[in-house]
CSV table of C-alpha atoms in Angstrom, one decimal:
chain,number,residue,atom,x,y,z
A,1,UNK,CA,19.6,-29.0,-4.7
A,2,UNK,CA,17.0,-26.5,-6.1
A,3,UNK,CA,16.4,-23.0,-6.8
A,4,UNK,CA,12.8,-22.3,-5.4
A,5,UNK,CA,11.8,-18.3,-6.3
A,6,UNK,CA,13.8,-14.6,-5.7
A,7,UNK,CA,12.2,-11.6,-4.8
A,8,UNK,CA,14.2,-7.9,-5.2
A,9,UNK,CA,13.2,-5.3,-3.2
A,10,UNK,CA,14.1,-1.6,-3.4
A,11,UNK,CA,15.1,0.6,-0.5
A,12,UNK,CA,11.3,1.9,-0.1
A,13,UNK,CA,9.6,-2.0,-0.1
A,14,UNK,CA,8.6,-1.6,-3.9
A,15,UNK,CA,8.8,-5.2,-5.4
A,16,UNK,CA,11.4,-4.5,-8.5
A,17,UNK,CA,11.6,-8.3,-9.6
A,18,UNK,CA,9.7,-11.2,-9.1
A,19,UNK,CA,11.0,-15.0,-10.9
A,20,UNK,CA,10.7,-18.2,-9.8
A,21,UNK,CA,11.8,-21.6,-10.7
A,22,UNK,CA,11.1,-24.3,-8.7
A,23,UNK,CA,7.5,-23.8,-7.0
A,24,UNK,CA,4.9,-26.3,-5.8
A,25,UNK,CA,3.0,-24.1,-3.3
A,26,UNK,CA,1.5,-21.2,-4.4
A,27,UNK,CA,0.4,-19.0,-2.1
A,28,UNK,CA,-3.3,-18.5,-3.0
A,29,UNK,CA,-2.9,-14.5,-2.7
A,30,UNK,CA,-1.5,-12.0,-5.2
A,31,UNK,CA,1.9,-11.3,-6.3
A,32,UNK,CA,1.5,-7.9,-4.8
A,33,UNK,CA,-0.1,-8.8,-1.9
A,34,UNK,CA,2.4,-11.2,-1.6
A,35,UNK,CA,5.3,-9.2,-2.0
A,36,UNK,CA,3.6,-6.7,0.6
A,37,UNK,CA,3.6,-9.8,2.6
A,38,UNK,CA,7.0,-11.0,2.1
A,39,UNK,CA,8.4,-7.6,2.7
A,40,UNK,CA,6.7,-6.7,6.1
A,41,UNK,CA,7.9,-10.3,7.6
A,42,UNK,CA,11.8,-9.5,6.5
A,43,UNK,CA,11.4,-5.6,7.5
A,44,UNK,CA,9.7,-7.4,11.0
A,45,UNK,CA,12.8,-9.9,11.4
A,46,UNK,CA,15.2,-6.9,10.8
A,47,UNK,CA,14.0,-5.3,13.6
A,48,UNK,CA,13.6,-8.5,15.9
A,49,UNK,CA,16.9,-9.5,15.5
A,50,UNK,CA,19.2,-5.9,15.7
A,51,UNK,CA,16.8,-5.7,18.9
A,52,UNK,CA,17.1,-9.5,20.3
A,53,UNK,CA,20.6,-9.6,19.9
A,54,UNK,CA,23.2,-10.0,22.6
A,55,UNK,CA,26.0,-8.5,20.2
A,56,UNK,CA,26.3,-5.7,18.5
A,57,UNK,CA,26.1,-7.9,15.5
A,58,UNK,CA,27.1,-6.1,12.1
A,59,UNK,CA,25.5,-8.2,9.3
A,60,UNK,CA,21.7,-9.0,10.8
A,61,UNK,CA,20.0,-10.8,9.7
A,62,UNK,CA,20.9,-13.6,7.1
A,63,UNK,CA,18.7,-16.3,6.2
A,64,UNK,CA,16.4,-18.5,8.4
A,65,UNK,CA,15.6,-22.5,7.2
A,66,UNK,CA,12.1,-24.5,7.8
A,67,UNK,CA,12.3,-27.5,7.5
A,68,UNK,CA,11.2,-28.2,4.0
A,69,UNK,CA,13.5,-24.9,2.6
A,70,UNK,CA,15.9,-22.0,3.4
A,71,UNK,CA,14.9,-17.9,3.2
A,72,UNK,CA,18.2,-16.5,2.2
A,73,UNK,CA,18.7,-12.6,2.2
A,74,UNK,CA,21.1,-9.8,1.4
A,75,UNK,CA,21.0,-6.2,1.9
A,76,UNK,CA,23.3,-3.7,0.1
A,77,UNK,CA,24.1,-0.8,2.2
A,78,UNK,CA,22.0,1.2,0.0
A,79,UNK,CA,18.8,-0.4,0.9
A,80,UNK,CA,18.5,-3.4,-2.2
A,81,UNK,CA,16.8,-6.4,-0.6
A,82,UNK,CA,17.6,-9.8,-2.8
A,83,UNK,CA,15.7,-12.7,-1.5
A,84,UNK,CA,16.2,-16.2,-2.6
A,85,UNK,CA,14.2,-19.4,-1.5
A,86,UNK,CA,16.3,-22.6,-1.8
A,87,UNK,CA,16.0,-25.9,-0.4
A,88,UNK,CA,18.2,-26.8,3.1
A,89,UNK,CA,21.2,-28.2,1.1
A,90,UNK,CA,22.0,-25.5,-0.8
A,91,UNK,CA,25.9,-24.1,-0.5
A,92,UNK,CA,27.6,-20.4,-0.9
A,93,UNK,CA,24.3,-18.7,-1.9
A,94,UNK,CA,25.3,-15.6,-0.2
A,95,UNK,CA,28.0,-15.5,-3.1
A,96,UNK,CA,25.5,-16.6,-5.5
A,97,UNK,CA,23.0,-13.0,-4.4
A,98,UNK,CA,26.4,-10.7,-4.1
A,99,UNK,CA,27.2,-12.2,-7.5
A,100,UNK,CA,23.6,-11.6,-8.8
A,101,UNK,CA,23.8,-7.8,-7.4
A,102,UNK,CA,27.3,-7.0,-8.8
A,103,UNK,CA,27.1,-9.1,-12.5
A,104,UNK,CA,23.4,-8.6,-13.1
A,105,UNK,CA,21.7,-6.3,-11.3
A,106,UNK,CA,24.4,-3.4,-11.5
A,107,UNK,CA,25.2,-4.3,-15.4
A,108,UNK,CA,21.8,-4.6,-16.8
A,109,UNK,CA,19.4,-2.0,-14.5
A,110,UNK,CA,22.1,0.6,-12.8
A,111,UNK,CA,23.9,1.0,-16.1
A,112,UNK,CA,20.6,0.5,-18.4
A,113,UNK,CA,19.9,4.8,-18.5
A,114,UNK,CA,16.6,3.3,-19.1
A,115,UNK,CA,15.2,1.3,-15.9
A,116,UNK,CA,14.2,3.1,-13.4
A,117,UNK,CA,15.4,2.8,-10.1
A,118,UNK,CA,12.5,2.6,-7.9
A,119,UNK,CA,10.4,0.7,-10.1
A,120,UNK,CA,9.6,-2.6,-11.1
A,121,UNK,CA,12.4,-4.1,-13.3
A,122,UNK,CA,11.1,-4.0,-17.3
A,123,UNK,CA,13.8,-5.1,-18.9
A,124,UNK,CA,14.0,-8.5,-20.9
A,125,UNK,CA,18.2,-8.7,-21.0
A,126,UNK,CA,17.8,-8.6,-17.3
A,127,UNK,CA,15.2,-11.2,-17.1
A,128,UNK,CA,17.6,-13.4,-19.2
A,129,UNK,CA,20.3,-12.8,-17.3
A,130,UNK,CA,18.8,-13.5,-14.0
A,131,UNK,CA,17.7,-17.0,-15.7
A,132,UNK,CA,21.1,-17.5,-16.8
A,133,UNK,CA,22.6,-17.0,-13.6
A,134,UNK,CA,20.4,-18.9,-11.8
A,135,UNK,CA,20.1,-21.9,-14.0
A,136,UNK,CA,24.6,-22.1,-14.3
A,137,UNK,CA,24.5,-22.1,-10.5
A,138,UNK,CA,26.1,-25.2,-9.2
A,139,UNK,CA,22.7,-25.0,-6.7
A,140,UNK,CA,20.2,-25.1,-9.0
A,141,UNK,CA,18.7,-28.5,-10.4
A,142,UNK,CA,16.1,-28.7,-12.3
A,143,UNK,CA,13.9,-31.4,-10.7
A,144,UNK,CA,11.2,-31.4,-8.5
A,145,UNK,CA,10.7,-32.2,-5.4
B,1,UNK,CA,33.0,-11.2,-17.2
B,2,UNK,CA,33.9,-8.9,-14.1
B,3,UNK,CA,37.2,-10.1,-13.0
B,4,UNK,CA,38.3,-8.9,-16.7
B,5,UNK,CA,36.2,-5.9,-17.2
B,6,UNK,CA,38.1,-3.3,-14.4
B,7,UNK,CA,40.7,-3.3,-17.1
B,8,UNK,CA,39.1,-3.1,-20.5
B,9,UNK,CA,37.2,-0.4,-19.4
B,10,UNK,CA,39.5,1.7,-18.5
B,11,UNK,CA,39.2,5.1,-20.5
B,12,UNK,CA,41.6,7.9,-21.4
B,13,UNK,CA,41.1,10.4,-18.6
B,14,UNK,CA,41.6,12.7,-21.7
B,15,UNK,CA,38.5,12.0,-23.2
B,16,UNK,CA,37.1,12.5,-20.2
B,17,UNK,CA,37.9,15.7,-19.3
B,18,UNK,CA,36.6,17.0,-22.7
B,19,UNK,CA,33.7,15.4,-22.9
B,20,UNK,CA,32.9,16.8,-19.5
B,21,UNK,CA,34.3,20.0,-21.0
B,22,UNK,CA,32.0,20.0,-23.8
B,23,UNK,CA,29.1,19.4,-20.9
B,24,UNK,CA,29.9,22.0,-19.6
B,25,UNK,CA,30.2,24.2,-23.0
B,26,UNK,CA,26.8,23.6,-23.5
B,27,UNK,CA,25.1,24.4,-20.7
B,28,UNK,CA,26.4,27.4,-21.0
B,29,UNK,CA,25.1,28.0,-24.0
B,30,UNK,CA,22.0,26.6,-23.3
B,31,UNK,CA,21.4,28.7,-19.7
B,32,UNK,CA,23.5,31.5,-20.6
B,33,UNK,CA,23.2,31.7,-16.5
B,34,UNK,CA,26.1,30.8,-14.7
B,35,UNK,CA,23.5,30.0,-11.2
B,36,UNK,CA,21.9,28.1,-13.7
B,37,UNK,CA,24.5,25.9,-14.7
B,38,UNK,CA,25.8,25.4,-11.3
B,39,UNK,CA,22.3,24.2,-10.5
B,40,UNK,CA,22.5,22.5,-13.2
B,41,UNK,CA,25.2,20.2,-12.8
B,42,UNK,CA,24.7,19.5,-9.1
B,43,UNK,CA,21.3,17.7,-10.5
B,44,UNK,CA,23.5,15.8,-13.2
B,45,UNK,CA,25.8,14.7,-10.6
B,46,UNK,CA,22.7,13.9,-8.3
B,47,UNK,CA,21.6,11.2,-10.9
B,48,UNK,CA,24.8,10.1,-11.2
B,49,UNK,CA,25.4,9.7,-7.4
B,50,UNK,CA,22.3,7.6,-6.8
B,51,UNK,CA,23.3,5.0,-9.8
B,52,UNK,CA,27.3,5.5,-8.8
B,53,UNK,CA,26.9,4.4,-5.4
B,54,UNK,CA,25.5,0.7,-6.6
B,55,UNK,CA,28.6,0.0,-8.7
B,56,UNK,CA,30.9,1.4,-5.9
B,57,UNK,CA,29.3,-0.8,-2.9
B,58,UNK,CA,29.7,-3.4,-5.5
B,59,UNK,CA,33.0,-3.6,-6.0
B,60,UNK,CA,34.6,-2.8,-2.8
B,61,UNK,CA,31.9,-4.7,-0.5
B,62,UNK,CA,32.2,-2.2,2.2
B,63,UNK,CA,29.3,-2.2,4.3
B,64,UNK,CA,28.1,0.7,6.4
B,65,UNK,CA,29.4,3.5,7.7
B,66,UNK,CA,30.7,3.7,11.5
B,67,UNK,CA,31.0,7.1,11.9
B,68,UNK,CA,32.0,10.6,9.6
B,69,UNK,CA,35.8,9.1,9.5
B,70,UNK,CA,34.7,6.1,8.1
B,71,UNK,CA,32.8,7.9,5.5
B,72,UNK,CA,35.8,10.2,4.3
B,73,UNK,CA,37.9,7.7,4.0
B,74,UNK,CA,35.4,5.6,1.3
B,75,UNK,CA,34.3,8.7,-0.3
B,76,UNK,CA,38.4,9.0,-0.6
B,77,UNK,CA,38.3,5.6,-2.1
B,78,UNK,CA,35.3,6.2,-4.3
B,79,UNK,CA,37.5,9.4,-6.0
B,80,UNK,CA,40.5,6.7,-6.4
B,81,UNK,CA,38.2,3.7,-8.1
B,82,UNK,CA,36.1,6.4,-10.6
B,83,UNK,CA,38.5,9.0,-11.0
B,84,UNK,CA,42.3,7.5,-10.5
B,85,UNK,CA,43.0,10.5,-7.6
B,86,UNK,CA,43.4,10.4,-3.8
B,87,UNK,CA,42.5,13.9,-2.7
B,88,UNK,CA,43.2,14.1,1.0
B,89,UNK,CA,41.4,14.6,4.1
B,90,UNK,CA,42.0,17.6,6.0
B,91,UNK,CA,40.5,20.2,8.4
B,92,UNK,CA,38.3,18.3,10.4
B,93,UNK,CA,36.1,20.7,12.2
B,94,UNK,CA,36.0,20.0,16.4
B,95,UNK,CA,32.8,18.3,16.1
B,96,UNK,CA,34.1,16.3,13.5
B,97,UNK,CA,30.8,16.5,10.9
B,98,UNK,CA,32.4,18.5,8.9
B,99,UNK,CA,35.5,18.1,6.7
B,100,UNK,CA,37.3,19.1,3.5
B,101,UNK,CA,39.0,17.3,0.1
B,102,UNK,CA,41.8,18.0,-1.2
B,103,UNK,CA,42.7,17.6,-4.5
B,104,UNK,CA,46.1,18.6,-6.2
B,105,UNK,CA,45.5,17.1,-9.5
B,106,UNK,CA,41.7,17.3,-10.8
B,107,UNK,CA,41.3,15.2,-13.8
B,108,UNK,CA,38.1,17.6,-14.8
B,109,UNK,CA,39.9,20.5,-14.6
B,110,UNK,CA,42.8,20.0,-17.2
B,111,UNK,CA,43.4,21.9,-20.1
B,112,UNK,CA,40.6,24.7,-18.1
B,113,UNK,CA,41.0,28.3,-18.3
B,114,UNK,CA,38.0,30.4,-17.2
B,115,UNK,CA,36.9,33.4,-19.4
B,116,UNK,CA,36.5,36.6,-17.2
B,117,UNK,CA,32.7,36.2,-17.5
B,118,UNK,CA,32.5,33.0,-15.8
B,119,UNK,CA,34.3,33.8,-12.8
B,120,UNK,CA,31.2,32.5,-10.4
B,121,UNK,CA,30.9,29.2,-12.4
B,122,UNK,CA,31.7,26.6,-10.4
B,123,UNK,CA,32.9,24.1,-13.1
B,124,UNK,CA,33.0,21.0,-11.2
B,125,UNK,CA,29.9,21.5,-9.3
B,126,UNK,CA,29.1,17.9,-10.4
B,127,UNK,CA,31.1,16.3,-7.9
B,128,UNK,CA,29.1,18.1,-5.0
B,129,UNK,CA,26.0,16.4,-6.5
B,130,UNK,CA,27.8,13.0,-6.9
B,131,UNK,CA,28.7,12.8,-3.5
B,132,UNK,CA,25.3,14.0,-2.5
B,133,UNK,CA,23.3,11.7,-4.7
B,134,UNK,CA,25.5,8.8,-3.3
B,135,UNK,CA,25.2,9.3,0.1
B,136,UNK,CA,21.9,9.8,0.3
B,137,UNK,CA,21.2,5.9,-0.9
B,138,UNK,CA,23.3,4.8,2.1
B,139,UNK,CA,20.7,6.6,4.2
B,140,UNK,CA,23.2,10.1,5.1
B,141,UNK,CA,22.5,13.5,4.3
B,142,UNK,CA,25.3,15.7,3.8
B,143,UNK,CA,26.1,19.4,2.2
B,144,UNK,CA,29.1,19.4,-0.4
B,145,UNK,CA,30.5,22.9,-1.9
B,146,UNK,CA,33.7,24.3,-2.9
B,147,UNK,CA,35.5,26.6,-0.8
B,148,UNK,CA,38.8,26.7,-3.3
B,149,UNK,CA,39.4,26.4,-7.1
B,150,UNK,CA,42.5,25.8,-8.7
B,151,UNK,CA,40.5,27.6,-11.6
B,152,UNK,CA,40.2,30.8,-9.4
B,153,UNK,CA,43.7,31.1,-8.7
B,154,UNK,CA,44.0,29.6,-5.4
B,155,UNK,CA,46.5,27.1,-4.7
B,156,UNK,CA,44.3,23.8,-4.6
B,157,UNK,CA,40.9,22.6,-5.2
B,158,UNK,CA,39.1,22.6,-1.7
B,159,UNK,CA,35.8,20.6,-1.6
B,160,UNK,CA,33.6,21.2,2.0
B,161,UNK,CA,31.6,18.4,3.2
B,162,UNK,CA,29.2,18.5,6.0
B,163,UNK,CA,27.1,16.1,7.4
B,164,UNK,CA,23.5,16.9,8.5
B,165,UNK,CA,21.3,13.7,9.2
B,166,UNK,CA,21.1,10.3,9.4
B,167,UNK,CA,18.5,9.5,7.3
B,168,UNK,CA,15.6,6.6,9.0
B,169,UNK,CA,15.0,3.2,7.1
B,170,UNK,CA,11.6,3.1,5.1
B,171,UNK,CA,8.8,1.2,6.7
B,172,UNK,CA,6.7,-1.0,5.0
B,173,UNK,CA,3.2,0.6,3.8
B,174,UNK,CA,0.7,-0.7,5.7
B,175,UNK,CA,-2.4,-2.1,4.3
B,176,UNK,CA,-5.4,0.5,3.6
């Protein structure tokens, strides 16, 4: 099992944090542009799927799998967009982005008087802590592919 | 480290109440206006609303509102989590945007007397901008104010809040 890359979004599409772990493709375009990318497909599948469905469904959209790996995604109620690219075995990572929201995100940026909301994410103890989360994670194995 | 940290955490209401108090104390001093000062806090409680609401959805999980009713009752639970008080929901208007808090006990409001010159201070303004702050990150716009003070007399502490629009989900910025 691996840990590919996470993206965070803000509410407004502004690309707060960008790390990644595992990555043999690189896209061949910017980070920004990439992020601009990344956002307008997940803002796009939003849409298609509280639109396509046949049920009043209340979470939406929740991850979608290639065949090679597996787009996972969570949404606060408030509009925070974490995105995590794992290969197709991975288990529980829904718990592993609620856990990254509520232990790292709202400890080290919401508490840190200092980070900005709406901007991209400075701060090195949350860098480390991201790491460290990521890298304890049963799903994460550091090999390539 | 969370499963532990709702309890070592916890702080004296006390010390609270006067470090609010001592907030408030200087603004006062500082503005020397009371509008000011009500102003004033509102903003305060703004800021604080918009970081709150993170470590609120965070530990309840609650998802979106369904309606007005849904939202009382986890603005309800948002006053029991932060402040350890469960004002209660009353007067609904007919349409039912619009309703009111309240609170018998106000942990802010302790060891408070007003001096005759600050009659039109509203000394826990903060609150309206709290809830303001907070539930305009999960996309609602509402009014807050105070329509009764324990600190002017009147039997409880009455606070008014009105929605006015649900706000639209940002699109992405299209290329230029």
């Amino acid at each position: 099992m691996t840990i590919h890359n996470l993206y965070i979004f803000s509410k407004s599409g502004v690309l707060l944090y960008y790390a990644e772990w595992n990555r043999l493709n690189k896209s061949g375009i910017t980070k920004e542009e990439e992020a601009k990318l990344m956002y307008g497909m997940l803002f796009s599948i939003k849409s298609f799927v509280s639109k396509i469905s046949p049920l009043d469904s209340k979470e939406g959209f929740l991850y979608y799998k290639t065949s090679k790996y597996t787009l996972h995604y969570l949404e606060t109620p408030s509009g925070l967009k974490f995105v995590l690219n794992t290969d197709n075995v991975a288990q529980n990572v829904r718990n592993l982005l609620q856990q990254l929201y509520s232990q790292v995100y709202l400890e080290y940026v919401v508490k840190n008087p200092l980070c900005q909301l709406n901007e991209p994410i400075q701060s090195e103890l949350f860098k480390l802590k991201v790491d460290e989360l990521m890298k304890n994670s049963p799903i994460f194995l550091n090999r390539s592919l | 480290m969370s499963k532990t940290r709702l309890d070592q955490k916890k702080v004296n209401s006390e010390l609270f109440t006067l470090t609010y108090g001592a907030l408030v104390a200087q603004l006062l001093k500082d503005y020397e206006n009371v509008e000011d000062v009500n102003k004033q806090l509102e903003r305060m409680g703004y800021n604080m609303g918009i970081r709150l609401i993170e470590d609120f959805l965070a530990r309840t999980g609650c998802g979106r509102c369904y309606d007005f009713k849904d939202t009382a009752e986890k603005i309800q639970m948002g006053f029991k989590i932060f402040l350890g008080i469960t004002p209660t929901i009353t007067n609904w208007s007919p349409a039912g945007d619009e309703f009111s808090l309240c609170f018998e006990v106000n942990p802010l409001t302790e060891f408070v007397e007003l001096p005759d010159h600050c009659l039109n201070l509203k000394y826990c303004n903060i609150l309206t901008g709290v809830l303001r702050g907070a539930c305009e990150m999960v996309q609602m716009e509402i009014a807050c104010w105070f329509v009764q003070d324990q600190l002017k007399n009147d039997s409880t502490t009455e606070l008014r809040v009105k929605f006015i629009k649900r706000l639209e989900d940002a699109i992405p910025a299209g290329d230029d």
